[in-house]
Amino acid sequence: MSLASKSVGRRERNKQEKLERITAAAKELFSVHGVDEVTTQQIADKADIGTGTLFLYAKTKGELLLLVQNSSYVDALERGRAAAGKTLDVLDAVMAIVRPVVECNRTQIDNGRTYLREMLFGDPEEPHHRDALALSVETEEAIVGVLRRDESVGEPEAVAQARIISAIMFVSMAATVNIGSSVEDLLQDIRRQAEVLLGPKKKRQADT
């Protein structure tokens, strides 16, 4: 290996190590104090880097929140896919995907709601915002895969239904009226709406 290759490899490792420190620092501070009460200086200090370096990885506090929540969302979606793969009933499988996403978002309610606002209104050119939108698309694709188990459901119908279910989930999590709702309350509400959308045949799919 050339010296140039070793140098590039070392730089990439250093960048990754700093990114992990920033993510861990922001996650802890946001979890304990809430995103509104934490400053970028506090995050930089906890990550043991300068604020200038911090802004190379995320230009705003909103982007830092996206970075933190995205990493949790990835794990939640993976758990949801795995659970759905073991669930025969279509509606139950859809909710198996939805459950860990809702649980992830409601770990700290204010942070979760701010995350959703950043997804909607943040700068789409920022990398962490793009990652958040990509995760939303992946969630819809996972739901499409479940809905397509029913051979009578075509791709366009499944895509439209998955988009509606995703919208139901995000609106339920973001709505001010639901601030005091528990995770189980939200899941029951989402399930009721999904059941109306999908119809009784989806509920019976496991028995056919």
CSV table of C-alpha atoms in Angstrom, one decimal:
chain,number,residue,atom,x,y,z
A,1,MET,CA,0.0,0.0,0.0
A,2,SER,CA,1.3,3.4,-0.9
A,3,LEU,CA,1.9,6.2,1.5
A,4,ALA,CA,-0.9,8.2,-0.2
A,5,SER,CA,-3.4,5.3,0.3
A,6,LYS,CA,-2.4,5.0,4.0
A,7,SER,CA,-2.9,8.7,4.4
A,8,VAL,CA,-6.4,8.6,2.9
A,9,GLY,CA,-7.3,5.6,5.0
A,10,ARG,CA,-6.2,7.3,8.1
A,11,ARG,CA,-8.1,10.5,7.3
A,12,GLU,CA,-11.3,8.5,6.7
A,13,ARG,CA,-10.9,6.6,10.0
A,14,ASN,CA,-10.4,9.9,11.8
A,15,LYS,CA,-13.5,11.4,10.1
A,16,GLN,CA,-15.6,8.4,11.1
A,17,GLU,CA,-14.3,8.5,14.6
A,18,LYS,CA,-15.2,12.2,15.0
A,19,LEU,CA,-18.6,11.5,13.5
A,20,GLU,CA,-19.2,8.8,16.0
A,21,ARG,CA,-18.1,11.1,18.9
A,22,ILE,CA,-20.4,13.9,17.6
A,23,THR,CA,-23.3,11.5,17.3
A,24,ALA,CA,-22.9,10.0,20.7
A,25,ALA,CA,-22.4,13.5,22.4
A,26,ALA,CA,-25.5,15.0,20.7
A,27,LYS,CA,-27.6,11.9,21.4
A,28,GLU,CA,-26.8,12.0,25.1
A,29,LEU,CA,-27.3,15.8,25.5
A,30,PHE,CA,-30.5,15.8,23.5
A,31,SER,CA,-31.9,12.9,25.4
A,32,VAL,CA,-31.1,14.4,28.8
A,33,HIS,CA,-31.9,18.1,28.2
A,34,GLY,CA,-34.0,18.2,25.0
A,35,VAL,CA,-32.8,19.7,21.7
A,36,ASP,CA,-34.0,23.2,22.5
A,37,GLU,CA,-31.9,23.4,25.7
A,38,VAL,CA,-28.6,22.2,24.1
A,39,THR,CA,-26.1,24.4,22.3
A,40,THR,CA,-23.7,23.4,19.6
A,41,GLN,CA,-20.9,24.5,21.8
A,42,GLN,CA,-21.9,22.0,24.5
A,43,ILE,CA,-22.0,19.2,21.8
A,44,ALA,CA,-18.6,20.2,20.5
A,45,ASP,CA,-17.2,20.3,24.1
A,46,LYS,CA,-18.6,16.9,24.9
A,47,ALA,CA,-17.3,15.4,21.6
A,48,ASP,CA,-13.9,17.0,22.3
A,49,ILE,CA,-13.7,18.9,19.1
A,50,GLY,CA,-13.9,22.6,18.1
A,51,THR,CA,-17.2,24.1,16.9
A,52,GLY,CA,-15.6,24.7,13.5
A,53,THR,CA,-15.0,21.0,13.1
A,54,LEU,CA,-18.5,20.3,14.3
A,55,PHE,CA,-20.0,22.4,11.6
A,56,LEU,CA,-18.1,20.4,9.0
A,57,TYR,CA,-20.3,17.5,10.0
A,58,ALA,CA,-23.6,19.3,10.6
A,59,LYS,CA,-24.2,23.0,9.9
A,60,THR,CA,-27.1,23.5,12.3
A,61,LYS,CA,-28.5,22.0,15.5
A,62,GLY,CA,-31.4,20.7,13.4
A,63,GLU,CA,-29.0,18.8,11.2
A,64,LEU,CA,-27.4,17.4,14.4
A,65,LEU,CA,-30.8,16.2,15.5
A,66,LEU,CA,-31.4,14.6,12.1
A,67,LEU,CA,-28.0,12.9,12.4
A,68,VAL,CA,-28.9,11.4,15.8
A,69,GLN,CA,-32.4,10.4,15.0
A,70,ASN,CA,-31.5,8.9,11.7
A,71,SER,CA,-29.1,6.5,13.3
A,72,SER,CA,-31.8,5.4,15.7
A,73,TYR,CA,-34.4,5.2,12.9
A,74,VAL,CA,-32.1,2.9,10.9
A,75,ASP,CA,-32.1,0.4,13.8
A,76,ALA,CA,-35.8,0.8,14.3
A,77,LEU,CA,-36.6,0.1,10.6
A,78,GLU,CA,-34.4,-2.9,10.6
A,79,ARG,CA,-36.2,-4.3,13.6
A,80,GLY,CA,-39.5,-3.6,12.0
A,81,ARG,CA,-38.5,-5.4,8.8
A,82,ALA,CA,-37.4,-8.4,10.7
A,83,ALA,CA,-40.6,-8.6,12.8
A,84,ALA,CA,-42.7,-8.2,9.7
A,85,GLY,CA,-40.9,-11.1,8.0
A,86,LYS,CA,-42.1,-13.3,10.8
A,87,THR,CA,-45.7,-12.1,10.8
A,88,LEU,CA,-48.2,-13.7,8.4
A,89,ASP,CA,-51.2,-11.4,8.8
A,90,VAL,CA,-50.8,-8.4,6.5
A,91,LEU,CA,-52.1,-5.7,8.9
A,92,ASP,CA,-50.1,-7.2,11.8
A,93,ALA,CA,-47.0,-7.1,9.6
A,94,VAL,CA,-47.6,-3.5,8.6
A,95,MET,CA,-47.9,-2.6,12.3
A,96,ALA,CA,-44.7,-4.6,13.0
A,97,ILE,CA,-42.9,-2.1,10.7
A,98,VAL,CA,-44.6,0.9,12.2
A,99,ARG,CA,-44.2,0.0,15.9
A,100,PRO,CA,-40.4,0.4,16.3
A,101,VAL,CA,-40.5,3.6,14.3
A,102,VAL,CA,-43.1,5.1,16.6
A,103,GLU,CA,-41.2,3.8,19.7
A,104,CYS,CA,-38.0,5.4,18.4
A,105,ASN,CA,-39.7,8.7,17.7
A,106,ARG,CA,-41.4,8.9,21.1
A,107,THR,CA,-38.3,8.1,23.2
A,108,GLN,CA,-38.1,11.9,23.8
A,109,ILE,CA,-41.3,13.4,22.5
A,110,ASP,CA,-40.2,17.0,21.9
A,111,ASN,CA,-37.1,15.8,20.1
A,112,GLY,CA,-39.2,13.4,18.0
A,113,ARG,CA,-41.6,16.1,16.9
A,114,THR,CA,-38.7,18.5,16.1
A,115,TYR,CA,-37.2,15.7,14.0
A,116,LEU,CA,-40.4,15.4,12.0
A,117,ARG,CA,-40.5,19.2,11.5
A,118,GLU,CA,-36.9,19.2,10.3
A,119,MET,CA,-37.7,16.4,7.8
A,120,LEU,CA,-40.5,18.5,6.4
A,121,PHE,CA,-39.0,22.0,6.4
A,122,GLY,CA,-35.2,21.4,6.6
A,123,ASP,CA,-32.8,22.1,3.8
A,124,PRO,CA,-33.1,19.2,1.3
A,125,GLU,CA,-29.5,19.9,0.2
A,126,GLU,CA,-28.1,19.0,3.6
A,127,PRO,CA,-26.9,15.4,3.8
A,128,HIS,CA,-28.6,14.4,7.1
A,129,HIS,CA,-31.9,15.8,5.7
A,130,ARG,CA,-31.5,13.7,2.6
A,131,ASP,CA,-30.8,10.7,4.7
A,132,ALA,CA,-34.0,11.3,6.8
A,133,LEU,CA,-36.1,11.5,3.6
A,134,ALA,CA,-34.5,8.3,2.3
A,135,LEU,CA,-35.4,6.5,5.5
A,136,SER,CA,-39.0,7.6,5.0
A,137,VAL,CA,-38.9,6.2,1.5
A,138,GLU,CA,-37.4,2.9,2.8
A,139,THR,CA,-40.2,2.7,5.3
A,140,GLU,CA,-42.8,3.0,2.6
A,141,GLU,CA,-41.0,0.4,0.5
A,142,ALA,CA,-41.0,-2.0,3.4
A,143,ILE,CA,-44.8,-1.6,3.8
A,144,VAL,CA,-45.2,-2.1,0.0
A,145,GLY,CA,-43.4,-5.4,0.3
A,146,VAL,CA,-45.9,-6.5,3.0
A,147,LEU,CA,-48.9,-5.3,1.0
A,148,ARG,CA,-47.7,-7.1,-2.1
A,149,ARG,CA,-48.0,-10.5,-0.4
A,150,ASP,CA,-51.6,-10.3,-1.5
A,151,GLU,CA,-51.4,-11.1,-5.2
A,152,SER,CA,-54.6,-9.2,-5.9
A,153,VAL,CA,-52.9,-6.0,-4.9
A,154,GLY,CA,-51.0,-4.3,-7.7
A,155,GLU,CA,-47.8,-2.3,-7.4
A,156,PRO,CA,-49.5,1.1,-7.9
A,157,GLU,CA,-52.2,0.3,-5.3
A,158,ALA,CA,-49.6,-0.9,-2.8
A,159,VAL,CA,-47.4,2.1,-3.3
A,160,ALA,CA,-50.4,4.5,-2.8
A,161,GLN,CA,-51.5,2.6,0.4
A,162,ALA,CA,-48.0,2.6,1.8
A,163,ARG,CA,-47.7,6.3,1.3
A,164,ILE,CA,-51.0,6.9,3.1
A,165,ILE,CA,-50.0,4.7,6.0
A,166,SER,CA,-46.7,6.5,6.2
A,167,ALA,CA,-48.5,9.8,6.3
A,168,ILE,CA,-50.9,8.6,9.0
A,169,MET,CA,-47.9,7.5,11.1
A,170,PHE,CA,-46.0,10.7,10.8
A,171,VAL,CA,-49.0,13.0,11.3
A,172,SER,CA,-50.0,10.9,14.4
A,173,MET,CA,-46.5,11.3,15.8
A,174,ALA,CA,-46.2,15.0,15.0
A,175,ALA,CA,-49.8,16.2,16.0
A,176,THR,CA,-49.9,18.6,19.0
A,177,VAL,CA,-53.1,16.9,20.1
A,178,ASN,CA,-51.1,13.6,20.6
A,179,ILE,CA,-48.4,15.0,22.8
A,180,GLY,CA,-49.8,13.3,25.8
A,181,SER,CA,-50.6,10.0,24.0
A,182,SER,CA,-48.6,6.9,24.9
A,183,VAL,CA,-46.9,4.8,22.3
A,184,GLU,CA,-49.7,2.2,22.6
A,185,ASP,CA,-52.4,4.9,22.1
A,186,LEU,CA,-50.7,6.1,18.9
A,187,LEU,CA,-50.3,2.5,17.6
A,188,GLN,CA,-53.9,1.7,18.2
A,189,ASP,CA,-55.0,4.9,16.4
A,190,ILE,CA,-52.6,4.2,13.5
A,191,ARG,CA,-53.9,0.6,13.3
A,192,ARG,CA,-57.5,1.6,13.2
A,193,GLN,CA,-56.9,4.0,10.3
A,194,ALA,CA,-54.8,1.4,8.5
A,195,GLU,CA,-57.5,-1.2,8.9
A,196,VAL,CA,-60.0,1.2,7.3
A,197,LEU,CA,-57.7,1.8,4.4
A,198,LEU,CA,-56.7,-1.8,3.8
A,199,GLY,CA,-60.1,-3.4,4.4
A,200,PRO,CA,-61.1,-6.7,6.1
A,201,LYS,CA,-59.4,-8.9,3.4
A,202,LYS,CA,-56.0,-7.8,4.5
A,203,LYS,CA,-56.8,-8.8,8.1
A,204,ARG,CA,-57.9,-12.3,6.9
A,205,GLN,CA,-54.8,-12.8,4.6
A,206,ALA,CA,-53.0,-15.0,7.1
A,207,ASP,CA,-55.9,-17.5,7.1
A,208,THR,CA,-56.0,-18.0,3.3
